[in-house]
């Protein structure tokens, strides 16, 4: 049986990703001065303006406006007529401290208060988090999102290195893979949309993108005469970034995870310190799912954790190996419980999450081909 599956990735100049990057830059700036900082930073960007809001409790003194301007500059934006200018855009900062009602649940867990000797912070919110892995790529990620991320990363690379002249930071990629009996066999469709300067010849640009981005990244055995290419299908793409479309932190959660191939609990990552299980528990869930597959316990694995605000331990653990497991799923859950401390403090300590590592997670997915602690292979 044949079927098609599609995943999307975006460049760091996409307006939503720009906002994610600003939020994670603020988080890193606080953690670099105060490892115990509580940060929940949300960014919105539109024509000529960036609005930064949220709740931050910290002993550190951080110039948030300066951090935001540097982040916009790092992405490559500096023209208010085409997208946004880091030098002249208006930046509004509206930050308050973490609610005392939330803080008292995070500071000391429900279990600790109840005398259960679980000396850990409670979860910063209720929620469900999923982790996933599959053996169809070397990084144990689904092939559609793996290729999409590599293409969008390459799109940024050819811009920054001027391999293709006249590109601007905004861009999107979409990849459709054809599966036969659950095995990926070919690339069916590729969509690439990239912002460009006014005077770029569009025919030349399409040829350059196909040669120096698509064919540079995708193995030739996955491409054939029937592969369809849509490169800047609307034609012109000069106005981009927040001038072309508003951006918002946390609006690319499927890009950040598994490209829609696995389920998602709904919580975003960027701008959140690791006491927020939306982020930290999703990282440990990916780590465990990846190692279930890497250790040969299954070919495909999805894990769900659920948490209650103020409670340290997960309320539930769910494992689905889609019939590919080599040992009973109950044994996998037992291994998880024996191996890992799934309290917020346990996850933070296990990965070293109170350090400023988050800017490097913002773009091209939080999982997969990255040198991050939750991607490491261990023995289960």
mmCIF file of C-alpha atoms in Angstrom:
data_model
loop_
_atom_site.group_PDB
_atom_site.id
_atom_site.type_symbol
_atom_site.label_atom_id
_atom_site.label_comp_id
_atom_site.label_asym_id
_atom_site.label_seq_id
_atom_site.Cartn_x
_atom_site.Cartn_y
_atom_site.Cartn_z
ATOM 1 C CA UNK A 1 0.000 0.000 0.000
ATOM 2 C CA UNK A 2 1.338 3.413 -1.009
ATOM 3 C CA UNK A 3 0.682 6.679 0.789
ATOM 4 C CA UNK A 4 2.051 10.217 0.934
ATOM 5 C CA UNK A 5 3.090 12.146 4.031
ATOM 6 C CA UNK A 6 4.185 15.797 4.155
ATOM 7 C CA UNK A 7 6.150 17.833 6.706
ATOM 8 C CA UNK A 8 7.143 21.487 6.822
ATOM 9 C CA UNK A 9 10.162 23.426 8.071
ATOM 10 C CA UNK A 10 10.942 27.145 8.090
ATOM 11 C CA UNK A 11 14.098 29.256 8.177
ATOM 12 C CA UNK A 12 15.173 31.360 11.147
ATOM 13 C CA UNK A 13 13.861 34.414 9.314
ATOM 14 C CA UNK A 14 10.271 33.190 9.298
ATOM 15 C CA UNK A 15 8.357 35.699 11.474
ATOM 16 C CA UNK A 16 7.215 33.043 13.977
ATOM 17 C CA UNK A 17 10.737 31.659 14.249
ATOM 18 C CA UNK A 18 12.128 35.173 14.676
ATOM 19 C CA UNK A 19 9.862 35.511 17.714
ATOM 20 C CA UNK A 20 10.930 32.109 19.039
ATOM 21 C CA UNK A 21 14.565 33.173 18.660
ATOM 22 C CA UNK A 22 14.036 36.428 20.533
ATOM 23 C CA UNK A 23 12.252 34.571 23.357
ATOM 24 C CA UNK A 24 15.013 31.953 23.640
ATOM 25 C CA UNK A 25 17.655 34.698 23.504
ATOM 26 C CA UNK A 26 16.004 36.394 26.468
ATOM 27 C CA UNK A 27 15.893 33.054 28.302
ATOM 28 C CA UNK A 28 19.593 32.378 27.654
ATOM 29 C CA UNK A 29 20.531 35.878 28.788
ATOM 30 C CA UNK A 30 18.826 35.355 32.148
ATOM 31 C CA UNK A 31 20.184 31.821 32.649
ATOM 32 C CA UNK A 32 23.728 33.004 31.888
ATOM 33 C CA UNK A 33 23.503 35.264 34.956
ATOM 34 C CA UNK A 34 21.019 33.358 37.139
ATOM 35 C CA UNK A 35 20.618 29.607 36.649
ATOM 36 C CA UNK A 36 17.475 29.626 38.799
ATOM 37 C CA UNK A 37 15.682 32.255 36.727
ATOM 38 C CA UNK A 38 12.014 31.553 36.060
ATOM 39 C CA UNK A 39 11.315 32.691 32.533
ATOM 40 C CA UNK A 40 8.166 32.566 30.433
ATOM 41 C CA UNK A 41 8.864 34.993 27.587
ATOM 42 C CA UNK A 42 6.471 35.572 24.684
ATOM 43 C CA UNK A 43 7.272 37.695 21.630
ATOM 44 C CA UNK A 44 5.044 39.147 18.922
ATOM 45 C CA UNK A 45 6.412 40.913 15.841
ATOM 46 C CA UNK A 46 4.617 42.949 13.213
ATOM 47 C CA UNK A 47 5.325 45.889 10.923
ATOM 48 C CA UNK A 48 8.200 47.809 12.521
ATOM 49 C CA UNK A 49 7.352 46.638 16.050
ATOM 50 C CA UNK A 50 8.305 43.878 18.469
ATOM 51 C CA UNK A 51 6.286 43.289 21.631
ATOM 52 C CA UNK A 52 7.884 41.210 24.405
ATOM 53 C CA UNK A 53 5.712 40.068 27.291
ATOM 54 C CA UNK A 54 5.587 37.360 29.919
ATOM 55 C CA UNK A 55 6.619 36.565 33.473
ATOM 56 C CA UNK A 56 10.236 36.567 34.648
ATOM 57 C CA UNK A 57 11.484 36.180 38.203
ATOM 58 C CA UNK A 58 15.263 36.501 38.508
ATOM 59 C CA UNK A 59 18.115 38.130 40.389
ATOM 60 C CA UNK A 60 19.743 38.984 37.045
ATOM 61 C CA UNK A 61 19.618 42.377 35.389
ATOM 62 C CA UNK A 62 19.130 41.933 31.639
ATOM 63 C CA UNK A 63 18.583 44.618 29.023
ATOM 64 C CA UNK A 64 15.769 42.835 27.184
ATOM 65 C CA UNK A 65 15.508 45.430 24.423
ATOM 66 C CA UNK A 66 19.216 45.067 23.622
ATOM 67 C CA UNK A 67 18.918 41.280 23.603
ATOM 68 C CA UNK A 68 16.000 41.505 21.166
ATOM 69 C CA UNK A 69 17.814 43.856 18.788
ATOM 70 C CA UNK A 70 20.873 41.596 18.748
ATOM 71 C CA UNK A 71 18.686 38.565 18.035
ATOM 72 C CA UNK A 72 17.015 40.305 15.065
ATOM 73 C CA UNK A 73 20.464 41.299 13.769
ATOM 74 C CA UNK A 74 21.779 37.728 14.118
ATOM 75 C CA UNK A 75 18.890 36.434 12.012
ATOM 76 C CA UNK A 76 19.897 38.893 9.288
ATOM 77 C CA UNK A 77 17.161 41.517 9.307
ATOM 78 C CA UNK A 78 18.155 45.141 8.685
ATOM 79 C CA UNK A 79 15.786 46.682 6.124
ATOM 80 C CA UNK A 80 12.486 48.165 7.280
ATOM 81 C CA UNK A 81 11.284 48.440 3.673
ATOM 82 C CA UNK A 82 11.517 44.668 3.085
ATOM 83 C CA UNK A 83 11.039 43.030 6.500
ATOM 84 C CA UNK A 84 12.310 44.662 9.726
ATOM 85 C CA UNK A 85 15.344 46.705 10.823
ATOM 86 C CA UNK A 86 16.958 45.757 14.135
ATOM 87 C CA UNK A 87 18.245 49.323 14.544
ATOM 88 C CA UNK A 88 15.022 51.261 14.078
ATOM 89 C CA UNK A 89 12.131 48.943 14.977
ATOM 90 C CA UNK A 90 10.079 49.826 18.025
ATOM 91 C CA UNK A 91 10.505 47.356 20.891
ATOM 92 C CA UNK A 92 7.950 47.280 23.691
ATOM 93 C CA UNK A 93 8.757 45.280 26.833
ATOM 94 C CA UNK A 94 5.965 44.362 29.232
ATOM 95 C CA UNK A 95 7.319 41.835 31.746
ATOM 96 C CA UNK A 96 5.955 40.955 35.178
ATOM 97 C CA UNK A 97 7.081 38.445 37.817
ATOM 98 C CA UNK A 98 5.871 34.853 38.035
ATOM 99 C CA UNK A 99 2.558 34.571 39.857
ATOM 100 C CA UNK A 100 2.977 33.707 43.551
ATOM 101 C CA UNK A 101 0.216 31.109 43.154
ATOM 102 C CA UNK A 102 2.214 29.315 40.473
ATOM 103 C CA UNK A 103 5.552 29.843 42.209
ATOM 104 C CA UNK A 104 4.481 28.142 45.427
ATOM 105 C CA UNK A 105 3.562 25.012 43.471
ATOM 106 C CA UNK A 106 6.835 25.015 41.580
ATOM 107 C CA UNK A 107 9.059 25.817 44.565
ATOM 108 C CA UNK A 108 7.905 22.843 46.599
ATOM 109 C CA UNK A 109 6.095 19.875 45.129
ATOM 110 C CA UNK A 110 2.780 18.458 46.252
ATOM 111 C CA UNK A 111 4.555 15.230 47.233
ATOM 112 C CA UNK A 112 7.067 17.071 49.403
ATOM 113 C CA UNK A 113 4.300 19.013 51.129
ATOM 114 C CA UNK A 114 2.481 15.733 51.743
ATOM 115 C CA UNK A 115 5.536 14.211 53.412
ATOM 116 C CA UNK A 116 6.333 11.769 50.593
ATOM 117 C CA UNK A 117 10.049 12.721 50.609
ATOM 118 C CA UNK A 118 10.052 13.745 46.952
ATOM 119 C CA UNK A 119 12.333 16.740 47.330
ATOM 120 C CA UNK A 120 11.710 18.378 43.972
ATOM 121 C CA UNK A 121 10.025 21.334 42.408
ATOM 122 C CA UNK A 122 6.521 20.715 41.188
ATOM 123 C CA UNK A 123 5.643 20.925 37.520
ATOM 124 C CA UNK A 124 5.176 24.507 36.360
ATOM 125 C CA UNK A 125 1.857 23.678 34.719
ATOM 126 C CA UNK A 126 -0.410 20.782 33.892
ATOM 127 C CA UNK A 127 -0.014 19.273 30.466
ATOM 128 C CA UNK A 128 0.779 16.322 28.240
ATOM 129 C CA UNK A 129 4.045 15.844 26.353
ATOM 130 C CA UNK A 130 4.992 13.377 23.630
ATOM 131 C CA UNK A 131 8.312 11.939 22.527
ATOM 132 C CA UNK A 132 8.871 9.970 19.340
ATOM 133 C CA UNK A 133 11.501 8.052 17.395
ATOM 134 C CA UNK A 134 11.555 5.845 14.302
ATOM 135 C CA UNK A 135 14.347 3.959 12.599
ATOM 136 C CA UNK A 136 13.866 5.364 9.082
ATOM 137 C CA UNK A 137 16.749 7.899 9.418
ATOM 138 C CA UNK A 138 20.124 7.758 11.174
ATOM 139 C CA UNK A 139 18.966 10.380 13.680
ATOM 140 C CA UNK A 140 15.843 8.271 14.307
ATOM 141 C CA UNK A 141 13.458 10.943 13.076
ATOM 142 C CA UNK A 142 10.705 10.695 10.440
ATOM 143 C CA UNK A 143 12.168 11.201 6.971
ATOM 144 C CA UNK A 144 9.796 14.035 5.852
ATOM 145 C CA UNK A 145 10.698 16.397 8.713
ATOM 146 C CA UNK A 146 14.365 15.338 8.612
ATOM 147 C CA UNK A 147 14.723 16.358 4.956
ATOM 148 C CA UNK A 148 12.592 19.495 5.425
ATOM 149 C CA UNK A 149 14.856 20.728 8.246
ATOM 150 C CA UNK A 150 18.006 20.041 6.246
ATOM 151 C CA UNK A 151 16.632 21.941 3.263
ATOM 152 C CA UNK A 152 15.576 24.987 5.295
ATOM 153 C CA UNK A 153 18.942 25.000 7.094
ATOM 154 C CA UNK A 154 20.718 24.836 3.751
ATOM 155 C CA UNK A 155 18.524 27.660 2.465
ATOM 156 C CA UNK A 156 19.817 29.853 5.302
ATOM 157 C CA UNK A 157 23.381 28.690 4.681
ATOM 158 C CA UNK A 158 23.436 29.637 0.995
ATOM 159 C CA UNK A 159 22.110 33.065 1.976
ATOM 160 C CA UNK A 160 24.645 33.705 4.743
ATOM 161 C CA UNK A 161 27.609 32.448 2.701
ATOM 162 C CA UNK A 162 26.351 34.263 -0.414
ATOM 163 C CA UNK A 163 26.410 31.001 -2.364
ATOM 164 C CA UNK A 164 23.166 32.238 -3.898
ATOM 165 C CA UNK A 165 23.095 36.015 -4.187
ATOM 166 C CA UNK A 166 20.070 38.138 -3.420
ATOM 167 C CA UNK A 167 18.361 36.029 -0.759
ATOM 168 C CA UNK A 168 16.661 37.444 2.328
ATOM 169 C CA UNK A 169 16.044 35.652 5.676
ATOM 170 C CA UNK A 170 12.398 34.556 5.361
ATOM 171 C CA UNK A 171 11.686 31.131 3.903
ATOM 172 C CA UNK A 172 9.651 27.924 4.090
ATOM 173 C CA UNK A 173 10.109 24.356 2.914
ATOM 174 C CA UNK A 174 7.660 21.481 2.498
ATOM 175 C CA UNK A 175 8.581 17.868 1.694
ATOM 176 C CA UNK A 176 6.234 15.038 0.661
ATOM 177 C CA UNK A 177 7.539 11.483 0.984
ATOM 178 C CA UNK A 178 5.965 8.460 -0.684
ATOM 179 C CA UNK A 179 5.731 5.400 1.547
ATOM 180 C CA UNK A 180 5.163 1.835 0.428
ATOM 181 C CA UNK A 181 4.158 -0.626 3.151
ATOM 182 C CA UNK A 182 5.295 1.923 5.768
ATOM 183 C CA UNK A 183 8.776 2.268 4.197
ATOM 184 C CA UNK A 184 9.849 5.604 2.627
ATOM 185 C CA UNK A 185 10.799 5.004 -0.998
ATOM 186 C CA UNK A 186 11.024 8.401 -2.736
ATOM 187 C CA UNK A 187 10.493 12.146 -2.550
ATOM 188 C CA UNK A 188 7.231 12.954 -4.274
ATOM 189 C CA UNK A 189 7.049 16.762 -3.927
ATOM 190 C CA UNK A 190 9.301 19.583 -2.745
ATOM 191 C CA UNK A 191 8.094 23.123 -2.067
ATOM 192 C CA UNK A 192 10.619 25.899 -1.396
ATOM 193 C CA UNK A 193 9.632 29.528 -0.901
ATOM 194 C CA UNK A 194 12.426 31.996 -0.231
ATOM 195 C CA UNK A 195 12.436 35.752 0.217
ATOM 196 C CA UNK A 196 14.690 37.584 -2.249
ATOM 197 C CA UNK A 197 15.866 41.017 -3.302
ATOM 198 C CA UNK A 198 13.796 43.033 -5.772
ATOM 199 C CA UNK A 199 16.163 42.676 -8.729
ATOM 200 C CA UNK A 200 16.710 38.886 -8.609
ATOM 201 C CA UNK A 201 15.903 37.019 -11.824
ATOM 202 C CA UNK A 202 13.299 34.433 -10.796
ATOM 203 C CA UNK A 203 14.180 31.846 -13.450
ATOM 204 C CA UNK A 204 17.828 31.989 -12.374
ATOM 205 C CA UNK A 205 16.820 31.801 -8.715
ATOM 206 C CA UNK A 206 14.727 28.660 -9.222
ATOM 207 C CA UNK A 207 17.625 26.945 -11.006
ATOM 208 C CA UNK A 208 19.988 27.948 -8.196
ATOM 209 C CA UNK A 209 17.651 26.673 -5.468
ATOM 210 C CA UNK A 210 17.193 23.341 -7.231
ATOM 211 C CA UNK A 211 20.927 22.837 -7.764
ATOM 212 C CA UNK A 212 22.478 24.314 -4.616
ATOM 213 C CA UNK A 213 19.790 23.566 -2.044
ATOM 214 C CA UNK A 214 17.595 20.637 -3.123
ATOM 215 C CA UNK A 215 20.107 18.513 -5.039
ATOM 216 C CA UNK A 216 22.839 19.396 -2.546
ATOM 217 C CA UNK A 217 20.814 17.925 0.345
ATOM 218 C CA UNK A 218 18.582 15.148 -0.971
ATOM 219 C CA UNK A 219 20.218 11.835 -1.940
ATOM 220 C CA UNK A 220 19.766 11.309 -5.705
ATOM 221 C CA UNK A 221 18.223 7.860 -5.194
ATOM 222 C CA UNK A 222 15.227 9.550 -3.518
ATOM 223 C CA UNK A 223 14.595 11.811 -6.533
ATOM 224 C CA UNK A 224 13.218 10.655 -9.874
ATOM 225 C CA UNK A 225 11.619 12.002 -13.035
ATOM 226 C CA UNK A 226 8.246 12.158 -11.305
ATOM 227 C CA UNK A 227 9.407 14.259 -8.357
ATOM 228 C CA UNK A 228 7.554 17.579 -8.434
ATOM 229 C CA UNK A 229 9.306 20.872 -7.628
ATOM 230 C CA UNK A 230 7.513 24.075 -6.612
ATOM 231 C CA UNK A 231 10.108 26.809 -6.067
ATOM 232 C CA UNK A 232 8.613 30.197 -5.174
ATOM 233 C CA UNK A 233 5.330 29.050 -6.743
ATOM 234 C CA UNK A 234 3.695 32.472 -6.330
ATOM 235 C CA UNK A 235 6.607 34.027 -8.226
ATOM 236 C CA UNK A 236 7.754 37.129 -6.390
ATOM 237 C CA UNK A 237 8.623 37.035 -2.656
ATOM 238 C CA UNK A 238 10.259 40.377 -1.811
ATOM 239 C CA UNK A 239 8.303 41.555 1.235
ATOM 240 C CA UNK A 240 8.867 39.136 4.103
ATOM 241 C CA UNK A 241 9.475 38.741 7.827
ATOM 242 C CA UNK A 242 7.206 40.696 10.171
ATOM 243 C CA UNK A 243 6.414 43.201 7.417
ATOM 244 C CA UNK A 244 4.848 40.477 5.270
ATOM 245 C CA UNK A 245 3.206 38.521 8.087
ATOM 246 C CA UNK A 246 3.063 38.928 11.842
ATOM 247 C CA UNK A 247 5.060 36.524 14.019
ATOM 248 C CA UNK A 248 4.351 34.953 17.399
ATOM 249 C CA UNK A 249 6.261 32.749 19.817
ATOM 250 C CA UNK A 250 5.066 29.143 19.939
ATOM 251 C CA UNK A 251 3.232 29.026 16.628
ATOM 252 C CA UNK A 252 5.520 26.458 14.988
ATOM 253 C CA UNK A 253 5.172 23.571 17.456
ATOM 254 C CA UNK A 254 4.864 20.929 14.722
ATOM 255 C CA UNK A 255 7.984 22.252 12.981
ATOM 256 C CA UNK A 256 9.741 22.105 16.358
ATOM 257 C CA UNK A 257 8.885 18.437 16.928
ATOM 258 C CA UNK A 258 8.082 15.653 14.435
ATOM 259 C CA UNK A 259 6.469 17.387 11.490
ATOM 260 C CA UNK A 260 3.036 16.016 12.346
ATOM 261 C CA UNK A 261 4.211 12.394 12.096
ATOM 262 C CA UNK A 262 3.662 11.905 15.844
ATOM 263 C CA UNK A 263 1.154 13.381 18.264
ATOM 264 C CA UNK A 264 1.704 16.669 20.090
ATOM 265 C CA UNK A 265 0.487 17.728 23.530
ATOM 266 C CA UNK A 266 0.038 21.367 22.461
ATOM 267 C CA UNK A 267 2.701 23.081 24.579
ATOM 268 C CA UNK A 268 5.346 25.263 22.930
ATOM 269 C CA UNK A 269 9.031 25.287 23.915
ATOM 270 C CA UNK A 270 10.684 28.636 23.198
ATOM 271 C CA UNK A 271 11.040 31.240 25.930
ATOM 272 C CA UNK A 272 10.354 28.754 28.746
ATOM 273 C CA UNK A 273 12.830 27.801 31.463
ATOM 274 C CA UNK A 274 13.156 24.070 32.247
ATOM 275 C CA UNK A 275 10.803 24.063 35.242
ATOM 276 C CA UNK A 276 8.126 24.268 32.526
ATOM 277 C CA UNK A 277 7.487 20.621 31.653
ATOM 278 C CA UNK A 278 6.135 21.688 28.262
ATOM 279 C CA UNK A 279 9.807 21.904 27.375
ATOM 280 C CA UNK A 280 11.799 19.682 29.730
ATOM 281 C CA UNK A 281 9.405 16.715 29.743
ATOM 282 C CA UNK A 282 9.160 16.810 25.934
ATOM 283 C CA UNK A 283 12.968 16.615 25.835
ATOM 284 C CA UNK A 284 13.140 13.588 28.157
ATOM 285 C CA UNK A 285 10.278 11.939 26.257
ATOM 286 C CA UNK A 286 12.227 12.267 22.996
ATOM 287 C CA UNK A 287 15.397 11.002 24.726
ATOM 288 C CA UNK A 288 13.674 7.893 26.028
ATOM 289 C CA UNK A 289 11.796 7.151 22.789
ATOM 290 C CA UNK A 290 15.016 7.541 20.809
ATOM 291 C CA UNK A 291 16.851 5.159 23.095
ATOM 292 C CA UNK A 292 14.058 2.604 23.013
ATOM 293 C CA UNK A 293 14.616 2.465 19.241
ATOM 294 C CA UNK A 294 18.417 2.783 19.399
ATOM 295 C CA UNK A 295 18.599 -0.105 21.870
ATOM 296 C CA UNK A 296 16.560 -2.343 19.592
ATOM 297 C CA UNK A 297 13.518 -2.525 21.870
ATOM 298 C CA UNK A 298 11.302 -1.272 19.028
ATOM 299 C CA UNK A 299 11.553 0.126 15.508
ATOM 300 C CA UNK A 300 9.083 2.914 16.271
ATOM 301 C CA UNK A 301 8.158 4.393 19.634
ATOM 302 C CA UNK A 302 5.862 7.103 20.946
ATOM 303 C CA UNK A 303 5.846 8.078 24.626
ATOM 304 C CA UNK A 304 3.406 10.308 26.494
ATOM 305 C CA UNK A 305 3.899 11.881 29.914
ATOM 306 C CA UNK A 306 1.245 13.869 31.740
ATOM 307 C CA UNK A 307 1.822 16.260 34.643
ATOM 308 C CA UNK A 308 -0.277 18.220 37.140
ATOM 309 C CA UNK A 309 0.725 21.709 38.251
ATOM 310 C CA UNK A 310 2.675 21.622 41.497
ATOM 311 C CA UNK A 311 3.056 17.819 41.371
ATOM 312 C CA UNK A 312 6.577 16.525 40.713
ATOM 313 C CA UNK A 313 6.019 13.027 39.351
ATOM 314 C CA UNK A 314 4.155 12.329 36.107
ATOM 315 C CA UNK A 315 0.484 11.518 36.555
ATOM 316 C CA UNK A 316 0.746 8.914 33.775
ATOM 317 C CA UNK A 317 3.226 7.253 31.403
ATOM 318 C CA UNK A 318 2.094 5.784 28.076
ATOM 319 C CA UNK A 319 4.204 3.838 25.555
ATOM 320 C CA UNK A 320 3.115 2.798 22.052
ATOM 321 C CA UNK A 321 5.529 0.873 19.825
ATOM 322 C CA UNK A 322 2.958 0.247 17.051
ATOM 323 C CA UNK A 323 3.554 -3.486 17.177
ATOM 324 C CA UNK A 324 7.292 -3.161 16.463
ATOM 325 C CA UNK A 325 8.472 -3.950 20.012
ATOM 326 C CA UNK A 326 10.886 -6.796 20.772
ATOM 327 C CA UNK A 327 9.950 -6.896 24.477
ATOM 328 C CA UNK A 328 6.556 -6.227 26.103
ATOM 329 C CA UNK A 329 5.621 -2.553 26.401
ATOM 330 C CA UNK A 330 5.062 -3.100 30.143
ATOM 331 C CA UNK A 331 8.766 -3.953 30.430
ATOM 332 C CA UNK A 332 9.679 -0.779 28.555
ATOM 333 C CA UNK A 333 7.641 1.273 31.055
ATOM 334 C CA UNK A 334 9.349 -0.567 33.896
ATOM 335 C CA UNK A 335 12.760 0.263 32.410
ATOM 336 C CA UNK A 336 11.727 3.926 32.173
ATOM 337 C CA UNK A 337 10.641 4.018 35.827
ATOM 338 C CA UNK A 338 13.825 2.265 36.974
ATOM 339 C CA UNK A 339 16.219 4.375 34.876
ATOM 340 C CA UNK A 340 14.880 7.942 34.956
ATOM 341 C CA UNK A 341 13.856 10.524 37.525
ATOM 342 C CA UNK A 342 10.957 12.168 35.697
ATOM 343 C CA UNK A 343 10.407 14.978 38.202
ATOM 344 C CA UNK A 344 11.233 18.473 36.884
ATOM 345 C CA UNK A 345 14.367 18.589 39.088
ATOM 346 C CA UNK A 346 15.394 15.115 37.947
ATOM 347 C CA UNK A 347 15.095 16.080 34.272
ATOM 348 C CA UNK A 348 16.887 19.404 34.816
ATOM 349 C CA UNK A 349 19.816 17.726 36.555
ATOM 350 C CA UNK A 350 20.006 14.836 34.090
ATOM 351 C CA UNK A 351 20.349 17.118 31.065
ATOM 352 C CA UNK A 352 22.001 20.141 32.721
ATOM 353 C CA UNK A 353 19.150 22.381 31.621
ATOM 354 C CA UNK A 354 19.958 25.422 33.771
ATOM 355 C CA UNK A 355 22.595 26.587 31.301
ATOM 356 C CA UNK A 356 22.086 28.945 28.320
ATOM 357 C CA UNK A 357 21.685 26.322 25.584
ATOM 358 C CA UNK A 358 18.319 27.335 24.209
ATOM 359 C CA UNK A 359 19.153 29.626 21.280
ATOM 360 C CA UNK A 360 20.702 26.643 19.522
ATOM 361 C CA UNK A 361 17.443 24.717 19.848
ATOM 362 C CA UNK A 362 15.186 27.359 18.295
ATOM 363 C CA UNK A 363 15.624 26.622 14.607
ATOM 364 C CA UNK A 364 15.372 23.481 12.446
ATOM 365 C CA UNK A 365 13.702 21.381 15.102
ATOM 366 C CA UNK A 366 14.509 20.643 18.724
ATOM 367 C CA UNK A 367 15.157 17.001 17.881
ATOM 368 C CA UNK A 368 17.213 15.037 15.401
ATOM 369 C CA UNK A 369 20.561 15.950 13.924
ATOM 370 C CA UNK A 370 21.760 18.114 16.829
ATOM 371 C CA UNK A 371 24.461 17.848 19.488
ATOM 372 C CA UNK A 372 22.100 18.235 22.436
ATOM 373 C CA UNK A 373 21.911 16.130 25.613
ATOM 374 C CA UNK A 374 18.498 14.614 24.870
ATOM 375 C CA UNK A 375 19.812 13.266 21.546
ATOM 376 C CA UNK A 376 22.556 11.169 23.150
ATOM 377 C CA UNK A 377 22.402 7.376 22.885
ATOM 378 C CA UNK A 378 22.610 5.500 26.186
ATOM 379 C CA UNK A 379 22.095 1.919 27.344
ATOM 380 C CA UNK A 380 18.615 1.206 28.650
#
